[in-house]
PDB file of C-alpha atoms and ligand atoms in Angstrom:
ATOM      1  CA  MET A   1     -49.184 -10.454  30.790  1.00 72.00           C
ATOM      2  CA  HIS A   2     -46.833  -9.029  28.178  1.00 78.00           C
ATOM      3  CA  LYS A   3     -46.550 -11.382  25.220  1.00 85.00           C
ATOM      4  CA  GLU A   4     -43.638 -10.664  22.918  1.00 94.00           C
ATOM      5  CA  ASN A   5     -44.336 -11.173  19.249  1.00 97.00           C
ATOM      6  CA  ILE A   6     -42.804 -14.157  17.474  1.00 97.00           C
ATOM      7  CA  ILE A   7     -41.600 -13.221  14.011  1.00 98.00           C
ATOM      8  CA  LEU A   8     -40.922 -15.893  11.388  1.00 98.00           C
ATOM      9  CA  THR A   9     -38.747 -14.776   8.534  1.00 98.00           C
ATOM     10  CA  GLY A  10     -36.730 -16.517   5.808  1.00 98.00           C
ATOM     11  CA  PHE A  11     -36.696 -16.961   2.063  1.00 98.00           C
ATOM     12  CA  MET A  12     -39.785 -17.549  -0.086  1.00 98.00           C
ATOM     13  CA  GLY A  13     -41.094 -21.091   0.204  1.00 97.00           C
ATOM     14  CA  THR A  14     -39.511 -21.894   3.557  1.00 98.00           C
ATOM     15  CA  GLY A  15     -42.935 -22.406   5.167  1.00 97.00           C
ATOM     16  CA  LYS A  16     -43.353 -19.158   7.118  1.00 98.00           C
ATOM     17  CA  SER A  17     -47.092 -18.884   6.551  1.00 98.00           C
ATOM     18  CA  SER A  18     -48.176 -22.472   7.099  1.00 97.00           C
ATOM     19  CA  LEU A  19     -45.867 -22.997  10.079  1.00 98.00           C
ATOM     20  CA  GLY A  20     -46.671 -19.568  11.502  1.00 98.00           C
ATOM     21  CA  ARG A  21     -50.359 -20.391  11.495  1.00 98.00           C
ATOM     22  CA  LEU A  22     -49.729 -23.679  13.330  1.00 98.00           C
ATOM     23  CA  LEU A  23     -47.366 -22.040  15.805  1.00 97.00           C
ATOM     24  CA  ALA A  24     -49.901 -19.308  16.588  1.00 97.00           C
ATOM     25  CA  ARG A  25     -52.551 -21.922  17.293  1.00 97.00           C
ATOM     26  CA  LYS A  26     -50.181 -23.755  19.618  1.00 95.00           C
ATOM     27  CA  LEU A  27     -49.207 -20.603  21.534  1.00 95.00           C
ATOM     28  CA  HIS A  28     -52.733 -19.116  21.506  1.00 95.00           C
ATOM     29  CA  TYR A  29     -51.338 -16.104  19.688  1.00 96.00           C
ATOM     30  CA  GLN A  30     -52.938 -14.285  16.805  1.00 98.00           C
ATOM     31  CA  PHE A  31     -51.455 -15.055  13.375  1.00 98.00           C
ATOM     32  CA  VAL A  32     -50.605 -12.312  10.894  1.00 98.00           C
ATOM     33  CA  ASP A  33     -49.067 -12.776   7.450  1.00 98.00           C
ATOM     34  CA  THR A  34     -47.634  -9.517   6.096  1.00 98.00           C
ATOM     35  CA  ASP A  35     -48.126 -10.396   2.400  1.00 98.00           C
ATOM     36  CA  GLN A  36     -51.686 -11.537   2.986  1.00 98.00           C
ATOM     37  CA  LEU A  37     -52.560  -8.422   4.987  1.00 98.00           C
ATOM     38  CA  ILE A  38     -51.092  -6.147   2.306  1.00 98.00           C
ATOM     39  CA  GLU A  39     -53.057  -7.986  -0.398  1.00 98.00           C
ATOM     40  CA  GLU A  40     -56.290  -7.715   1.597  1.00 98.00           C
ATOM     41  CA  ARG A  41     -55.801  -4.019   2.219  1.00 98.00           C
ATOM     42  CA  ILE A  42     -54.895  -2.969  -1.329  1.00 98.00           C
ATOM     43  CA  GLY A  43     -57.324  -5.369  -2.989  1.00 98.00           C
ATOM     44  CA  LYS A  44     -54.731  -6.816  -5.347  1.00 97.00           C
ATOM     45  CA  THR A  45     -52.112  -9.520  -5.286  1.00 97.00           C
ATOM     46  CA  ILE A  46     -48.428  -8.843  -4.614  1.00 97.00           C
ATOM     47  CA  SER A  47     -47.722  -9.801  -8.255  1.00 97.00           C
ATOM     48  CA  GLU A  48     -50.255  -7.228  -9.483  1.00 97.00           C
ATOM     49  CA  LEU A  49     -48.768  -4.596  -7.183  1.00 98.00           C
ATOM     50  CA  PHE A  50     -45.235  -5.288  -8.476  1.00 97.00           C
ATOM     51  CA  GLN A  51     -46.546  -5.031 -12.032  1.00 97.00           C
ATOM     52  CA  ASP A  52     -48.627  -1.874 -11.549  1.00 98.00           C
ATOM     53  CA  GLU A  53     -46.472   0.147  -9.150  1.00 97.00           C
ATOM     54  CA  GLY A  54     -43.123  -1.614  -8.870  1.00 97.00           C
ATOM     55  CA  GLU A  55     -41.235  -3.267  -6.028  1.00 97.00           C
ATOM     56  CA  ALA A  56     -40.467   0.031  -4.241  1.00 98.00           C
ATOM     57  CA  ALA A  57     -44.197   0.678  -3.666  1.00 98.00           C
ATOM     58  CA  PHE A  58     -44.500  -2.776  -2.105  1.00 98.00           C
ATOM     59  CA  ARG A  59     -41.484  -2.190   0.164  1.00 98.00           C
ATOM     60  CA  THR A  60     -43.025   1.078   1.397  1.00 98.00           C
ATOM     61  CA  LEU A  61     -46.256  -0.724   2.326  1.00 98.00           C
ATOM     62  CA  GLU A  62     -44.234  -3.459   4.071  1.00 98.00           C
ATOM     63  CA  ALA A  63     -42.315  -0.910   6.162  1.00 98.00           C
ATOM     64  CA  LYS A  64     -45.538   0.858   7.208  1.00 98.00           C
ATOM     65  CA  LEU A  65     -47.087  -2.452   8.215  1.00 98.00           C
ATOM     66  CA  VAL A  66     -44.004  -3.323  10.293  1.00 98.00           C
ATOM     67  CA  GLN A  67     -44.490  -0.141  12.342  1.00 98.00           C
ATOM     68  CA  GLU A  68     -48.120  -1.032  12.934  1.00 98.00           C
ATOM     69  CA  LEU A  69     -47.539  -4.688  13.883  1.00 98.00           C
ATOM     70  CA  ALA A  70     -44.617  -3.892  16.169  1.00 98.00           C
ATOM     71  CA  SER A  71     -46.915  -1.750  18.290  1.00 97.00           C
ATOM     72  CA  ARG A  72     -49.062  -4.820  19.025  1.00 97.00           C
ATOM     73  CA  GLN A  73     -48.258  -7.925  21.077  1.00 95.00           C
ATOM     74  CA  GLY A  74     -49.156 -11.595  21.219  1.00 95.00           C
ATOM     75  CA  LEU A  75     -48.717 -12.005  17.471  1.00 97.00           C
ATOM     76  CA  VAL A  76     -47.027 -14.645  15.387  1.00 98.00           C
ATOM     77  CA  ILE A  77     -45.949 -12.673  12.318  1.00 98.00           C
ATOM     78  CA  ALA A  78     -44.964 -14.409   9.063  1.00 98.00           C
ATOM     79  CA  THR A  79     -42.988 -11.859   7.058  1.00 98.00           C
ATOM     80  CA  GLY A  80     -42.496 -11.616   3.319  1.00 98.00           C
ATOM     81  CA  GLY A  81     -39.104 -13.083   2.383  1.00 98.00           C
ATOM     82  CA  GLY A  82     -37.521  -9.713   1.590  1.00 98.00           C
ATOM     83  CA  LEU A  83     -38.879  -7.711   4.511  1.00 98.00           C
ATOM     84  CA  MET A  84     -35.737  -8.052   6.648  1.00 98.00           C
ATOM     85  CA  MET A  85     -33.572  -6.587   3.867  1.00 98.00           C
ATOM     86  CA  ASN A  86     -34.604  -3.214   5.264  1.00 98.00           C
ATOM     87  CA  PRO A  87     -32.564  -2.692   8.462  1.00 98.00           C
ATOM     88  CA  ASP A  88     -35.231  -0.384   9.903  1.00 98.00           C
ATOM     89  CA  ASN A  89     -37.705  -3.263   9.728  1.00 98.00           C
ATOM     90  CA  VAL A  90     -35.227  -5.526  11.549  1.00 98.00           C
ATOM     91  CA  ALA A  91     -34.631  -2.964  14.308  1.00 98.00           C
ATOM     92  CA  THR A  92     -38.352  -2.323  14.789  1.00 98.00           C
ATOM     93  CA  LEU A  93     -39.310  -5.991  14.885  1.00 98.00           C
ATOM     94  CA  GLU A  94     -36.405  -6.887  17.177  1.00 97.00           C
ATOM     95  CA  ARG A  95     -37.820  -4.471  19.725  1.00 96.00           C
ATOM     96  CA  SER A  96     -41.238  -6.107  19.502  1.00 96.00           C
ATOM     97  CA  GLY A  97     -40.214  -9.734  19.995  1.00 96.00           C
ATOM     98  CA  GLN A  98     -38.138 -12.658  18.895  1.00 97.00           C
ATOM     99  CA  ILE A  99     -37.160 -13.199  15.258  1.00 98.00           C
ATOM    100  CA  LEU A 100     -36.566 -16.727  13.952  1.00 98.00           C
ATOM    101  CA  CYS A 101     -35.499 -17.649  10.438  1.00 98.00           C
ATOM    102  CA  LEU A 102     -36.798 -20.675   8.536  1.00 98.00           C
ATOM    103  CA  VAL A 103     -34.429 -22.227   6.018  1.00 98.00           C
ATOM    104  CA  ALA A 104     -34.700 -24.794   3.215  1.00 98.00           C
ATOM    105  CA  THR A 105     -32.526 -25.911   0.317  1.00 97.00           C
ATOM    106  CA  ALA A 106     -32.817 -24.071  -3.017  1.00 98.00           C
ATOM    107  CA  GLU A 107     -34.220 -27.231  -4.648  1.00 97.00           C
ATOM    108  CA  GLU A 108     -36.891 -27.615  -2.015  1.00 97.00           C
ATOM    109  CA  ILE A 109     -37.778 -23.933  -2.269  1.00 98.00           C
ATOM    110  CA  LEU A 110     -38.230 -24.325  -6.032  1.00 97.00           C
ATOM    111  CA  THR A 111     -40.464 -27.379  -5.577  1.00 97.00           C
ATOM    112  CA  ARG A 112     -42.675 -25.562  -3.086  1.00 96.00           C
ATOM    113  CA  ILE A 113     -42.857 -22.325  -5.094  1.00 96.00           C
ATOM    114  CA  SER A 114     -43.723 -24.262  -8.271  1.00 96.00           C
ATOM    115  CA  ARG A 115     -46.941 -25.385  -6.590  1.00 95.00           C
ATOM    116  CA  GLN A 116     -48.105 -21.739  -6.568  1.00 94.00           C
ATOM    117  CA  PRO A 117     -47.254 -20.495 -10.062  1.00 94.00           C
ATOM    118  CA  GLY A 118     -47.259 -16.745 -10.705  1.00 94.00           C
ATOM    119  CA  THR A 119     -47.206 -15.717  -7.061  1.00 95.00           C
ATOM    120  CA  ARG A 120     -43.512 -14.737  -6.717  1.00 96.00           C
ATOM    121  CA  PRO A 121     -42.643 -11.837  -9.054  1.00 96.00           C
ATOM    122  CA  LEU A 122     -38.948 -11.935  -8.105  1.00 97.00           C
ATOM    123  CA  LEU A 123     -38.671 -15.511  -9.378  1.00 96.00           C
ATOM    124  CA  LYS A 124     -40.230 -14.788 -12.780  1.00 94.00           C
ATOM    125  CA  ASP A 125     -37.071 -15.858 -14.532  1.00 95.00           C
ATOM    126  CA  PRO A 126     -36.135 -18.366 -17.249  1.00 96.00           C
ATOM    127  CA  ASN A 127     -33.976 -20.138 -14.668  1.00 97.00           C
ATOM    128  CA  PRO A 128     -35.786 -19.843 -11.331  1.00 97.00           C
ATOM    129  CA  LEU A 129     -33.402 -22.235  -9.512  1.00 98.00           C
ATOM    130  CA  GLN A 130     -30.425 -20.063 -10.463  1.00 98.00           C
ATOM    131  CA  LYS A 131     -32.360 -16.972  -9.363  1.00 98.00           C
ATOM    132  CA  ILE A 132     -33.158 -18.591  -5.989  1.00 98.00           C
ATOM    133  CA  ILE A 133     -29.474 -19.468  -5.486  1.00 98.00           C
ATOM    134  CA  GLU A 134     -28.401 -15.906  -6.358  1.00 98.00           C
ATOM    135  CA  LEU A 135     -30.937 -14.287  -4.046  1.00 98.00           C
ATOM    136  CA  LEU A 136     -30.072 -16.703  -1.213  1.00 98.00           C
ATOM    137  CA  GLU A 137     -26.405 -15.706  -1.601  1.00 98.00           C
ATOM    138  CA  GLN A 138     -27.213 -12.003  -1.646  1.00 98.00           C
ATOM    139  CA  ARG A 139     -29.376 -12.323   1.440  1.00 98.00           C
ATOM    140  CA  ALA A 140     -27.369 -14.864   3.444  1.00 98.00           C
ATOM    141  CA  ALA A 141     -25.714 -12.350   5.777  1.00 98.00           C
ATOM    142  CA  ILE A 142     -29.084 -10.916   6.725  1.00 98.00           C
ATOM    143  CA  TYR A 143     -30.918 -14.196   7.274  1.00 98.00           C
ATOM    144  CA  ASN A 144     -27.918 -15.587   9.164  1.00 98.00           C
ATOM    145  CA  GLN A 145     -28.158 -12.975  11.895  1.00 97.00           C
ATOM    146  CA  PHE A 146     -31.267 -14.755  13.232  1.00 98.00           C
ATOM    147  CA  PRO A 147     -31.549 -18.208  14.857  1.00 97.00           C
ATOM    148  CA  GLN A 148     -32.197 -20.698  12.041  1.00 97.00           C
ATOM    149  CA  VAL A 149     -34.660 -23.563  11.919  1.00 97.00           C
ATOM    150  CA  SER A 150     -34.480 -25.977   8.990  1.00 97.00           C
ATOM    151  CA  THR A 151     -37.673 -27.048   7.250  1.00 97.00           C
ATOM    152  CA  SER A 152     -36.069 -29.316   4.629  1.00 93.00           C
ATOM    153  CA  ARG A 153     -37.290 -32.903   4.882  1.00 93.00           C
ATOM    154  CA  GLN A 154     -38.934 -32.109   8.226  1.00 94.00           C
ATOM    155  CA  SER A 155     -42.562 -32.670   9.142  1.00 96.00           C
ATOM    156  CA  HIS A 156     -44.566 -29.673  10.330  1.00 96.00           C
ATOM    157  CA  LYS A 157     -44.586 -31.247  13.768  1.00 97.00           C
ATOM    158  CA  GLN A 158     -40.785 -31.483  13.852  1.00 98.00           C
ATOM    159  CA  VAL A 159     -40.384 -27.871  12.784  1.00 98.00           C
ATOM    160  CA  ILE A 160     -42.933 -26.629  15.311  1.00 97.00           C
ATOM    161  CA  ASN A 161     -41.078 -28.482  18.073  1.00 96.00           C
ATOM    162  CA  ALA A 162     -37.769 -26.952  16.953  1.00 96.00           C
ATOM    163  CA  LEU A 163     -39.358 -23.506  16.950  1.00 97.00           C
ATOM    164  CA  LEU A 164     -40.863 -24.023  20.393  1.00 96.00           C
ATOM    165  CA  LYS A 165     -37.436 -25.009  21.708  1.00 95.00           C
ATOM    166  CA  GLN A 166     -35.957 -21.770  20.427  1.00 93.00           C
ATOM    167  CA  ILE A 167     -38.816 -19.749  21.837  1.00 93.00           C
ATOM    168  CA  ASP A 168     -38.535 -21.342  25.278  1.00 67.00           C
ATOM    169  CA  THR A 169     -34.831 -20.559  25.446  1.00 54.00           C
ATOM    170  CA  PRO A 170     -34.402 -17.366  27.461  1.00 49.00           C
ATOM    171  CA  ARG A 171     -32.844 -14.736  25.276  1.00 48.00           C
ATOM    172  CA  LYS A 172     -29.244 -13.901  26.036  1.00 42.00           C
ATOM    173  CA  ALA A 173     -28.495 -10.603  27.753  1.00 41.00           C
ATOM    174  CA  GLY A 174     -28.036  -7.833  25.277  1.00 41.00           C
ATOM    175  CA  HIS A 175     -30.279  -9.416  22.627  1.00 45.00           C
TER     176      HIS A 175
HETATM  177  C1  S3P B 201     -40.460 -11.564  -1.509  1.00 97.48           C
HETATM  178  C2  S3P B 201     -41.122 -12.610  -0.893  1.00 97.48           C
HETATM  179  C3  S3P B 201     -42.593 -12.792  -0.985  1.00 97.48           C
HETATM  180  C4  S3P B 201     -43.284 -11.452  -1.223  1.00 97.48           C
HETATM  181  C5  S3P B 201     -42.701 -10.762  -2.401  1.00 97.48           C
HETATM  182  C6  S3P B 201     -41.188 -10.510  -2.268  1.00 97.48           C
HETATM  183  C7  S3P B 201     -38.988 -11.479  -1.385  1.00 97.48           C
HETATM  184  O1  S3P B 201     -43.067 -13.352   0.226  1.00 97.48           O
HETATM  185  O2  S3P B 201     -43.189 -10.643  -0.080  1.00 97.48           O
HETATM  186  O3  S3P B 201     -42.965 -11.532  -3.534  1.00 97.48           O
HETATM  187  O4  S3P B 201     -38.439 -10.393  -1.652  1.00 97.48           O
HETATM  188  O5  S3P B 201     -38.368 -12.477  -0.983  1.00 97.48           O
HETATM  189  P1  S3P B 201     -42.905 -14.909   0.655  1.00 97.48           P
HETATM  190  O6  S3P B 201     -41.572 -15.043   1.317  1.00 97.48           O
HETATM  191  O7  S3P B 201     -44.023 -15.137   1.592  1.00 97.48           O
HETATM  192  O8  S3P B 201     -43.006 -15.707  -0.587  1.00 97.48           O
END
């Protein structure tokens, strides 16, 4: 049976990895986290990679990984928050399955990110909340092209149910 991939995208701290893992378990799909896989393969953290080689090197690795994952099926893929800013990545992943976008308020994102200090090089800023708001604004048009599921003040169970509802909905012709 052909199993389309389920791709969870959205801003940093919206719960892609933890919810993706739960969703994969529920669907009996394999879970893949693009940031985690990149870190495992290069033997350093994303922060170290940004520091040593710059963001562009990271984006190249992301794009290569997208090609590889899109050729597989039966995956729940949690993407890095900036991966969909590359339209080639969007086109490739759209062909491999269904993309859903997790959303949360800027305040909630900050609270969640603050629990993992030093892990988000793009938010290394004297005013991280302002930086989150700016990036959310810059990226809104891209995130908004995908069906949205809110994770603010929702239990994991509630979010998983909302995701399952979206996944069960047959995709409209032409999408
Ligand atoms: C990024 C998000 C991060 C990671 C990198 C860049 C972004 O992933 O890929 O720090 O551009 O939004 P998470 O969304 O998993 O934090």
